mmCIF file of C-alpha atoms and ligand atoms in Angstrom:
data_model
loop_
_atom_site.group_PDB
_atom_site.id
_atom_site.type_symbol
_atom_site.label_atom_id
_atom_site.label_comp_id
_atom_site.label_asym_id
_atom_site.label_seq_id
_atom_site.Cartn_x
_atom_site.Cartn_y
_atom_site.Cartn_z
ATOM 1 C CA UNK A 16 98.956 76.607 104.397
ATOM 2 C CA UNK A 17 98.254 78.746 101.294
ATOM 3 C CA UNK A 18 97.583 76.854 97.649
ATOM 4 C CA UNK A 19 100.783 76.023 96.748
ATOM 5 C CA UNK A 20 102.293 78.721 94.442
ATOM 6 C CA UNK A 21 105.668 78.087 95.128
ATOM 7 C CA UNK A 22 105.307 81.246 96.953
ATOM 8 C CA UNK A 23 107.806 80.990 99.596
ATOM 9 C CA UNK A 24 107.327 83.753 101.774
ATOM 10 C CA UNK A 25 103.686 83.783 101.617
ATOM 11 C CA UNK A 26 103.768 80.137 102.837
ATOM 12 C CA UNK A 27 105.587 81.021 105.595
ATOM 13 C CA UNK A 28 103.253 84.538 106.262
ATOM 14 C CA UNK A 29 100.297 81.610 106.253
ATOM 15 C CA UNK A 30 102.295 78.986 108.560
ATOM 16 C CA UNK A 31 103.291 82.211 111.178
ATOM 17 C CA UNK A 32 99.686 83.155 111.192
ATOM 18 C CA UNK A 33 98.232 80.209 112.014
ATOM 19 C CA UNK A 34 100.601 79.167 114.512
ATOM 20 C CA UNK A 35 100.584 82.347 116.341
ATOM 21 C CA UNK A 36 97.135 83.680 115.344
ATOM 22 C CA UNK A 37 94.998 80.555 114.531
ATOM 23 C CA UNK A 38 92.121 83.626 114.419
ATOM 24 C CA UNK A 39 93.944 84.987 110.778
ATOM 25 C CA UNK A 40 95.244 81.428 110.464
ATOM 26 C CA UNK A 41 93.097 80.959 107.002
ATOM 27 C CA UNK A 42 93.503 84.721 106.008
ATOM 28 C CA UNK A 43 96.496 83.636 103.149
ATOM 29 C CA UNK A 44 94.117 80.905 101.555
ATOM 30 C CA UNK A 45 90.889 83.177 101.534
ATOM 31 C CA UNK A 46 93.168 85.934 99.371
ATOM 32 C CA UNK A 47 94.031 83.209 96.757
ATOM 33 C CA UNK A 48 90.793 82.055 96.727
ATOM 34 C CA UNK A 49 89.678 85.415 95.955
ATOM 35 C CA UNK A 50 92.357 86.760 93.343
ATOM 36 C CA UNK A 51 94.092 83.580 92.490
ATOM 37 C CA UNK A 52 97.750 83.496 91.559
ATOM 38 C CA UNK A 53 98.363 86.939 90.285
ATOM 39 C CA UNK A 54 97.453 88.286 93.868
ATOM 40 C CA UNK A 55 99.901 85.262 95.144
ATOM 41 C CA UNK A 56 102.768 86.487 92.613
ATOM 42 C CA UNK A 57 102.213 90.168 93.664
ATOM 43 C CA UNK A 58 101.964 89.458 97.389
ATOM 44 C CA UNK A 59 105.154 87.146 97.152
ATOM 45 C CA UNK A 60 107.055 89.730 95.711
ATOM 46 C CA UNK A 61 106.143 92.611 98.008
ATOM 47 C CA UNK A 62 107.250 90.421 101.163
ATOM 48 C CA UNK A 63 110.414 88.720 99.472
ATOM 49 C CA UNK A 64 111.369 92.769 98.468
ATOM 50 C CA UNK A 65 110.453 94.327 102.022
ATOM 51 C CA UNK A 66 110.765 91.366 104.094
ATOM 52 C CA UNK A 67 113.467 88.861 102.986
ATOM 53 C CA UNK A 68 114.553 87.588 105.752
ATOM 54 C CA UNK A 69 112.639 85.172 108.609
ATOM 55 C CA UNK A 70 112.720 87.300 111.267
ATOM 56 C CA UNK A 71 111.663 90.740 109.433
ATOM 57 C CA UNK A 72 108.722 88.158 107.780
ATOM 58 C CA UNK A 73 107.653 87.285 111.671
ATOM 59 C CA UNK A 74 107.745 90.683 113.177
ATOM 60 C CA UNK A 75 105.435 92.294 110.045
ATOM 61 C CA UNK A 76 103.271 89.055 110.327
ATOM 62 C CA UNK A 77 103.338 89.789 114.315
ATOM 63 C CA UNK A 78 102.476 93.601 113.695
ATOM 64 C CA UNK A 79 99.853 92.675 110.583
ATOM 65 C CA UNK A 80 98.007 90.581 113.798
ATOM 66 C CA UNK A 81 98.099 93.241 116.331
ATOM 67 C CA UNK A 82 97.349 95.749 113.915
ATOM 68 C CA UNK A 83 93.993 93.870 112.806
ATOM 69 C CA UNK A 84 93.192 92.689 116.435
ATOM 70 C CA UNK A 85 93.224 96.572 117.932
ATOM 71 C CA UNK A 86 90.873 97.247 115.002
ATOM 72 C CA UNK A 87 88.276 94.349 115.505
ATOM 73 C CA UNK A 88 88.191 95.135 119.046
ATOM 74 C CA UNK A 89 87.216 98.889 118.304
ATOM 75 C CA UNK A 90 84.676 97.861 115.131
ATOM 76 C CA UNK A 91 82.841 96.018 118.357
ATOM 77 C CA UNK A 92 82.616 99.161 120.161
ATOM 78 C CA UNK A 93 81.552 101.234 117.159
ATOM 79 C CA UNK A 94 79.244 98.711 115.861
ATOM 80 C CA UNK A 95 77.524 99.618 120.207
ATOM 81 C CA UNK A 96 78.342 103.273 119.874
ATOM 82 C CA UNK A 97 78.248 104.523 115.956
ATOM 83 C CA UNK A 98 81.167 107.261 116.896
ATOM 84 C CA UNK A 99 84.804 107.216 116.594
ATOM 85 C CA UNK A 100 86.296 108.232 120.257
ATOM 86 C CA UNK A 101 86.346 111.776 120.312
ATOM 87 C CA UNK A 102 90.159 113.006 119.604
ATOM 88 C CA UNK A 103 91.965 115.677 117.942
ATOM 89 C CA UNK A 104 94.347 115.723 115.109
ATOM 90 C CA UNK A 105 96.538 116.821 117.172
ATOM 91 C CA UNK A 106 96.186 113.894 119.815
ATOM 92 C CA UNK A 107 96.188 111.388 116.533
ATOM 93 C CA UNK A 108 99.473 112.746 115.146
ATOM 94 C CA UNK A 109 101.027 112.613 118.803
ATOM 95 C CA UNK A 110 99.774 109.030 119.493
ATOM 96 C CA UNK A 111 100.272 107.400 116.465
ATOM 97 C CA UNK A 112 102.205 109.160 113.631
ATOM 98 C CA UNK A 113 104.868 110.541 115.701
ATOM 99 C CA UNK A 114 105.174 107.202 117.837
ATOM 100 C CA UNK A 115 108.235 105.693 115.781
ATOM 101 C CA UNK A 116 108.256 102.410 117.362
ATOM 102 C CA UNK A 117 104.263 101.933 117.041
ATOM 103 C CA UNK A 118 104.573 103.136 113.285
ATOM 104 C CA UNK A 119 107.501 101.137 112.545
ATOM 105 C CA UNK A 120 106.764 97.968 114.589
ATOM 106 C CA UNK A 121 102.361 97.840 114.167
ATOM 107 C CA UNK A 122 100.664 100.472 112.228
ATOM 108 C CA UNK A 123 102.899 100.267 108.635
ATOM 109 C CA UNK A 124 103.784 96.805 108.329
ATOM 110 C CA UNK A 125 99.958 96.223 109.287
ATOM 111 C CA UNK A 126 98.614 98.385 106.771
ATOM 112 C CA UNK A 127 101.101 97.237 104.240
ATOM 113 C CA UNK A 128 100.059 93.426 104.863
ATOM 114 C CA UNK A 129 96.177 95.210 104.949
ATOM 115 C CA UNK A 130 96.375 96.180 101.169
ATOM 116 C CA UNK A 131 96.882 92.291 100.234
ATOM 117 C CA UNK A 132 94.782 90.541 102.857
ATOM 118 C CA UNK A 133 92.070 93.238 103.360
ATOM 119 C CA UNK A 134 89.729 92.273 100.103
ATOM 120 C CA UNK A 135 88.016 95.605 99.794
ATOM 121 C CA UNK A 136 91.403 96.952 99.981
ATOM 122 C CA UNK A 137 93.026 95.091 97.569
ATOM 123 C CA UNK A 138 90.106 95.870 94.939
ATOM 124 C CA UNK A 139 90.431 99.168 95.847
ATOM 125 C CA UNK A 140 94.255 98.683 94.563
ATOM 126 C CA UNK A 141 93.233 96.921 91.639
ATOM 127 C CA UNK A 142 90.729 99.908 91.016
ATOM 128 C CA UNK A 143 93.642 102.332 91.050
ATOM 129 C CA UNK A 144 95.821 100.067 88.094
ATOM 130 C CA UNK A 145 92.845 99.616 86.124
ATOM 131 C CA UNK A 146 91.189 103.047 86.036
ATOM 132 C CA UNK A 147 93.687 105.874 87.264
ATOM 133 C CA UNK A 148 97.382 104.035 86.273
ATOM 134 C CA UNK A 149 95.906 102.933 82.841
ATOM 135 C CA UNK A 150 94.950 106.798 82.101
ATOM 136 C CA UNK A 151 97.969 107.817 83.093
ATOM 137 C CA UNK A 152 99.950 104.991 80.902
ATOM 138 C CA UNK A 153 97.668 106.416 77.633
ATOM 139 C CA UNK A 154 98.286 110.230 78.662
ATOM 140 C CA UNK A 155 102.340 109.207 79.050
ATOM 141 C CA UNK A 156 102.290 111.072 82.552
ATOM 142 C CA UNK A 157 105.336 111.722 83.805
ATOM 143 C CA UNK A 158 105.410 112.850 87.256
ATOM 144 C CA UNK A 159 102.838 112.479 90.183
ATOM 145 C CA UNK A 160 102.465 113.313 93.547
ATOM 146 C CA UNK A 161 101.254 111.559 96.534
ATOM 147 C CA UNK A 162 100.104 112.558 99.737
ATOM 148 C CA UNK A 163 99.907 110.891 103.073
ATOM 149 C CA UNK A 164 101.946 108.138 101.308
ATOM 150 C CA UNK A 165 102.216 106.031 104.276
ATOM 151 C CA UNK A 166 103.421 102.733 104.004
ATOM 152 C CA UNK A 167 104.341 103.847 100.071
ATOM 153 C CA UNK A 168 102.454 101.110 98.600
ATOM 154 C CA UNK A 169 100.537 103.176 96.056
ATOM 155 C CA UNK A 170 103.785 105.390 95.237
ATOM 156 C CA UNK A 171 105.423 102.007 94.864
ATOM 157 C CA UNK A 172 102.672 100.478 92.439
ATOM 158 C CA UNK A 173 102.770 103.316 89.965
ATOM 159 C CA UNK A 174 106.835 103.534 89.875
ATOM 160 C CA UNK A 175 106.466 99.925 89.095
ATOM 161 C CA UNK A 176 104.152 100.147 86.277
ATOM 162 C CA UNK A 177 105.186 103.674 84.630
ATOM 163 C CA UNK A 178 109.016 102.503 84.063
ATOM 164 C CA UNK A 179 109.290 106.652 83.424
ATOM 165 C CA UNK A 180 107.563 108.157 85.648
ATOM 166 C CA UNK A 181 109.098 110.753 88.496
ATOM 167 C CA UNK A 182 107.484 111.247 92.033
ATOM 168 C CA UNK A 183 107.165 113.170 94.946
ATOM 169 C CA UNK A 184 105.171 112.523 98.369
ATOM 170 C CA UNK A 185 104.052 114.619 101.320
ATOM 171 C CA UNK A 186 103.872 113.264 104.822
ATOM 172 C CA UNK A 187 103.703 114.541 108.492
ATOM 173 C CA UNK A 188 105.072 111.153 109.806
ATOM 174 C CA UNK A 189 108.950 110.703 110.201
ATOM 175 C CA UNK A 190 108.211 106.952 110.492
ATOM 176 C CA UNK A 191 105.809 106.496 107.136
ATOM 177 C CA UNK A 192 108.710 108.579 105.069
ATOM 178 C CA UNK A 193 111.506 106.138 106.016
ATOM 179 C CA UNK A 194 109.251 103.002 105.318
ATOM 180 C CA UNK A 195 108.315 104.944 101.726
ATOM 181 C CA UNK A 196 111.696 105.523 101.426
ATOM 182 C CA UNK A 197 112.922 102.022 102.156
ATOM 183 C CA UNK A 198 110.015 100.525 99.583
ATOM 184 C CA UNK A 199 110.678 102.463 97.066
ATOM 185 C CA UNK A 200 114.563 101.844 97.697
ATOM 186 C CA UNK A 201 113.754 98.018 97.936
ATOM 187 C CA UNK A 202 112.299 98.181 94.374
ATOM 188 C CA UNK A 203 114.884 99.859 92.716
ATOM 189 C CA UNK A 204 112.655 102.857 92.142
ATOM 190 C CA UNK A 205 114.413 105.543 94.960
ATOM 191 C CA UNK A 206 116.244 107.346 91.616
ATOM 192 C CA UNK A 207 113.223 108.617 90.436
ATOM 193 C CA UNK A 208 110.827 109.381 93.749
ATOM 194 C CA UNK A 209 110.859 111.131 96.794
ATOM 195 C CA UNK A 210 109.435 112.199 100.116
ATOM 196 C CA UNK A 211 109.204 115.589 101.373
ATOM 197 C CA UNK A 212 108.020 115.739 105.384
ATOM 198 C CA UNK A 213 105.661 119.136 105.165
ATOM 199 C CA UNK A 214 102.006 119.250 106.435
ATOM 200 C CA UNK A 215 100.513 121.193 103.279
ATOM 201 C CA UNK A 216 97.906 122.731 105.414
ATOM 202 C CA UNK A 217 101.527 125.128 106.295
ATOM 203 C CA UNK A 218 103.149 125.297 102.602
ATOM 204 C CA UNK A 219 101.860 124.653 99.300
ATOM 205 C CA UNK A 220 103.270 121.780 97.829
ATOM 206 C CA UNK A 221 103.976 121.510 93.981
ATOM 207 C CA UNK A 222 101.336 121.897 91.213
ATOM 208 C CA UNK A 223 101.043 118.285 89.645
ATOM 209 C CA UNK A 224 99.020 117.056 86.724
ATOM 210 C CA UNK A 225 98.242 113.580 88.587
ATOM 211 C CA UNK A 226 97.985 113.533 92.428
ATOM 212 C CA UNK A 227 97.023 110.667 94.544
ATOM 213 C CA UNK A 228 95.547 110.551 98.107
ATOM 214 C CA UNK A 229 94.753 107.405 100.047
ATOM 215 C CA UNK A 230 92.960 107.065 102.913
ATOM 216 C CA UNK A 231 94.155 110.050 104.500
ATOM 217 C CA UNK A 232 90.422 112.450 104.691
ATOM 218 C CA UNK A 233 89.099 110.487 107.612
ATOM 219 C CA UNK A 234 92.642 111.655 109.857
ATOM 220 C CA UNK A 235 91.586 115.132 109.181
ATOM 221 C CA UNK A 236 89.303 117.474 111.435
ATOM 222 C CA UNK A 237 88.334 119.253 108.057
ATOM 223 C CA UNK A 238 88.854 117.234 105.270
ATOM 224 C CA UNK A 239 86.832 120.073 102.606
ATOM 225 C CA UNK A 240 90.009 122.188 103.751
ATOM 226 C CA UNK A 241 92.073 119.873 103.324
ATOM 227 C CA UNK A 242 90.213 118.781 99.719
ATOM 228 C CA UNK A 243 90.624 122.362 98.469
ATOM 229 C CA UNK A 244 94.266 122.273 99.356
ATOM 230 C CA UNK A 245 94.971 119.526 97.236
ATOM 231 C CA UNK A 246 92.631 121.102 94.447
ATOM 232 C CA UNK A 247 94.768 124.293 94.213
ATOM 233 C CA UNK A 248 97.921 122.209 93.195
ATOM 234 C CA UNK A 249 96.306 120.024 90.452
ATOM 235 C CA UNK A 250 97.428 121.656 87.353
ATOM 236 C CA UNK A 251 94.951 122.238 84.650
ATOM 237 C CA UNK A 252 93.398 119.241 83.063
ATOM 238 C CA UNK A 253 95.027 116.900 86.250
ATOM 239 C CA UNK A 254 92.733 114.410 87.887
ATOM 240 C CA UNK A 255 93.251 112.784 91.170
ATOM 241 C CA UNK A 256 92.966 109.419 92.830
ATOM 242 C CA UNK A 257 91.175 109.990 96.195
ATOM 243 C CA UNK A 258 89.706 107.562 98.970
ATOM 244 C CA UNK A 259 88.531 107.680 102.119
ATOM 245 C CA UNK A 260 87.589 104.548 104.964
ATOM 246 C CA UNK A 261 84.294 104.721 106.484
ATOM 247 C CA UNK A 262 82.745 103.288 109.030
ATOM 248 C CA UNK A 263 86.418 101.790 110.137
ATOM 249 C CA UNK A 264 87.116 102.672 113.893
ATOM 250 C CA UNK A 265 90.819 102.856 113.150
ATOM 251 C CA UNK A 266 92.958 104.128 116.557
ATOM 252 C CA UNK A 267 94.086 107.792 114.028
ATOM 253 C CA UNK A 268 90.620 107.994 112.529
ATOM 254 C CA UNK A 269 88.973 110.788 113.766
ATOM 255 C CA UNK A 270 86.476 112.667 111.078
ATOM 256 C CA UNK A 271 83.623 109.758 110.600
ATOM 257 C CA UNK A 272 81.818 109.079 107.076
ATOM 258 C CA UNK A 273 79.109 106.656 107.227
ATOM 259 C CA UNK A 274 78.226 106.709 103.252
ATOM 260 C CA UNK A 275 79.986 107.262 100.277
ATOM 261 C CA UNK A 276 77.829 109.865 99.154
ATOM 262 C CA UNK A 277 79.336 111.965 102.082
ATOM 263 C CA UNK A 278 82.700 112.195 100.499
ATOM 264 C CA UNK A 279 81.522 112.704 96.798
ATOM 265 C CA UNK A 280 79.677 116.119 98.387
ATOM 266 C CA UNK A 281 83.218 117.332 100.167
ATOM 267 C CA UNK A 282 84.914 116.688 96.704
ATOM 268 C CA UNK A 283 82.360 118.605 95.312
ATOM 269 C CA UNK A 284 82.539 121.156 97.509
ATOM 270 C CA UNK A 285 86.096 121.513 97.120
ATOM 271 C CA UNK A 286 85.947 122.027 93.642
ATOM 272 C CA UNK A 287 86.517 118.696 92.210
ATOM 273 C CA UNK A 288 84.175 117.053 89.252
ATOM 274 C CA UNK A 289 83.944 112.683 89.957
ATOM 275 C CA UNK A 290 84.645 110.841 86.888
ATOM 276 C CA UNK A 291 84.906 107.227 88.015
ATOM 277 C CA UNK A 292 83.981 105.638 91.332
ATOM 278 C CA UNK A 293 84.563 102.415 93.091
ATOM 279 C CA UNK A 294 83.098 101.405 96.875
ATOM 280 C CA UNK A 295 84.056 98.288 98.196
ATOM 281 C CA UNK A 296 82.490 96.694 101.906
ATOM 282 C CA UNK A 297 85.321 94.649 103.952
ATOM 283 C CA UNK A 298 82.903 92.088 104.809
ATOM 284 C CA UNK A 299 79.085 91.477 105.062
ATOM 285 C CA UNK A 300 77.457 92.881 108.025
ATOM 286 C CA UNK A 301 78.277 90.922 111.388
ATOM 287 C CA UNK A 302 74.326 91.308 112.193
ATOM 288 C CA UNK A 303 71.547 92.478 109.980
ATOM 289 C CA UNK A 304 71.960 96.339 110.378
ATOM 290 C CA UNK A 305 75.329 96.802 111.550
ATOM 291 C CA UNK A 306 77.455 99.048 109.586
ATOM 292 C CA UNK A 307 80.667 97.604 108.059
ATOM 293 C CA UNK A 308 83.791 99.018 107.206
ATOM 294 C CA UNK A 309 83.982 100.520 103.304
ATOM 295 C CA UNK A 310 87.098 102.190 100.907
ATOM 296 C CA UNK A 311 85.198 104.495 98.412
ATOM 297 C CA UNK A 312 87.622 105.790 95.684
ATOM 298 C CA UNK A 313 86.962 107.948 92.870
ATOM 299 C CA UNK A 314 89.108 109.857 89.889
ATOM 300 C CA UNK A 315 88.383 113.117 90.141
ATOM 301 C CA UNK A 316 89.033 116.289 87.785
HETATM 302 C C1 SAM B 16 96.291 105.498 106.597
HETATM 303 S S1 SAM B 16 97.808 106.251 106.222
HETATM 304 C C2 SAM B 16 97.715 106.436 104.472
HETATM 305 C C3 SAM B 16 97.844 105.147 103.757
HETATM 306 C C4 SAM B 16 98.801 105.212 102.630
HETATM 307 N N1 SAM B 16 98.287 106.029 101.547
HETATM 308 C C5 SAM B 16 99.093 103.821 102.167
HETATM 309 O O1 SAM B 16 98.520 103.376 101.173
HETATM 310 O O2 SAM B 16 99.876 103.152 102.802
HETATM 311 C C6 SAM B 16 97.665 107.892 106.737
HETATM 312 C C7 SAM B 16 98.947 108.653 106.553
HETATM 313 O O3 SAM B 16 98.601 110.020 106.401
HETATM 314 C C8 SAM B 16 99.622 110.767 106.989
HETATM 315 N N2 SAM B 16 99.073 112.099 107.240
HETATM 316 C C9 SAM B 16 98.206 112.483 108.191
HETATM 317 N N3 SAM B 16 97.943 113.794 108.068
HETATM 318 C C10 SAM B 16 98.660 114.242 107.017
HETATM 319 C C11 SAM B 16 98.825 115.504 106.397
HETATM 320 N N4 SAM B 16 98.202 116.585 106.857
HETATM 321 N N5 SAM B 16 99.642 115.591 105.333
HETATM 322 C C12 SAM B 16 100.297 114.504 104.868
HETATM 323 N N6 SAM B 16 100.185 113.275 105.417
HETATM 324 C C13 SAM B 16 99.373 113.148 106.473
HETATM 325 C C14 SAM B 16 99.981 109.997 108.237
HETATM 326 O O4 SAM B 16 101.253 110.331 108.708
HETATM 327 C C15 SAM B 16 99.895 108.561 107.727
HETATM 328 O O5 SAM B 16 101.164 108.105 107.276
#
């Protein structure tokens, strides 16, 4: 069982786990050995908000685990073959962003549960509040966009912490708006945000002064494009929050980076200027040489 925080739900999350998947049965305590109790607090709240109830606790536990397993089994054959599996955007938004009851059931609940348990992605959050949600705090921002929002966990964290700030995201997936939609809902926040389902690659979307992207350039088949895209609509004197996974054999990933320096040369190339960076690794390699899974985020102008 986790530290005890008084932490309710993640208590349970830890007991479910290790009953049903002794593999992530110590996944809860590693995460508060890590980031201690305000990770605990924050974690607690996100599953007693999204996931009050037992049952809804189990089946996002159950989907976290199936989610993580499909991916460790494809980092083993990527670690052998150094490609993702040749396959389309068009096959990756058929197979998994249009599949309702894979989103709804695996893919968000997993990725939600990711952004806590995954370290590198929860610096990667804590990157975000420290560098890109502070700035916008001092510069009293008042509306931002997000695209490929997802599970709606970054929308979520910056209507939490800007009590006045107005939103808008842009997704492809019916699935990832309703579970935006029901976060933001959950929090109290749905007054002031919401989700538009438009590919921008077939309609410009708004201009905004602060735009966020996350881990949505390795689903694309040309992510510059797709960079210069979301240049055009960053008002004058907006910056941007944009990642990108490498080396992460993910079932939708499709365009592979292998080094950061990859994506700081598309944002260059799309016109962008980096002004603060952060890479974080998943884990240390599994053998001497073997590539491991990164998050590389930077604020861009
Ligand atoms: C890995 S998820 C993004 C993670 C999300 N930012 C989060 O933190 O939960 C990728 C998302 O990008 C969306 N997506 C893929 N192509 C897109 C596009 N052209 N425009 C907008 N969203 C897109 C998918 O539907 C999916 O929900």
């Amino acid at each position: 069982m986790a530290e005890p925080t008084g932490a309710t739900h993640l208590d349970d999350l830890a007991a479910y786990l290790a009953a049903r998947y002794p593999i992530f049965g110590d996944v809860v305590d590693r995460g508060f050995a890590a980031f201690g109790t305000p990770w605990a607090n924050e974690f607690e709240a996100t599953l007693a908000t999204m996931f009050a109830k037992p049952e809804a606790l189990s089946l996002a536990a159950s989907g976290y685990a199936s989610f993580a397993l499909d991916l460790m089994r494809r980092q083993v054959r990527f670690e052998r073959e150094r490609t993702y599996p040749a396959k389309t955007y068009e096959e990756a938004a058929r197979e998994v962003y249009h599949d309702e009851a894979y989103m709804t059931s695996e893919y968000l609940p997993g990725l939600l549960l990711s952004h806590y348990l995954w370290p590198h992605h929860y610096r990667q959050a804590r990157f975000f509040d420290s560098a890109f949600v502070a700035e916008m705090r001092v510069a009293q921002a008042s509306h931002f966009i997000e695209v490929g929002c997802g599970t709606g966990f970054y929308s979520r964290r910056l209507l939490q912490q800007l009590p006045d700030i107005r939103g808008v995201g842009y997704e492809i997936s019916p699935a990832s708006k309703a579970f935006t939609e029901g976060q933001v809902a959950a929090f109290g926040f749905a007054d002031r945000y919401e989700v538009l389902l438009q590919d921008i690659a077939d309609r410009d979307m708004a201009s905004t002064q602060w735009l966020v992207c996350v881990e949505v350039l390795e689903h694309l088949e040309d992510p510059v494009a797709f960079l210069r895209l979301l240049r055009a609509s960053l008002a004058p004197g907006g910056k941007a929050f944009i990642t990108a996974a490498l080396n992460a054999p993910h079932v939708d990933h499709i365009y592979l980076y292998v080094q950061s320096a990859e994506v700081e040369a598309q944002l260059e190339a799309a016109g962008f200027t980096l002004e603060q960076t952060f890479v974080g690794v998943a884990h240390p390699p599994r053998a001497p040489g073997l590539p491991v899974p990164l998050v590389a985020a930077y604020i861009v102008a």
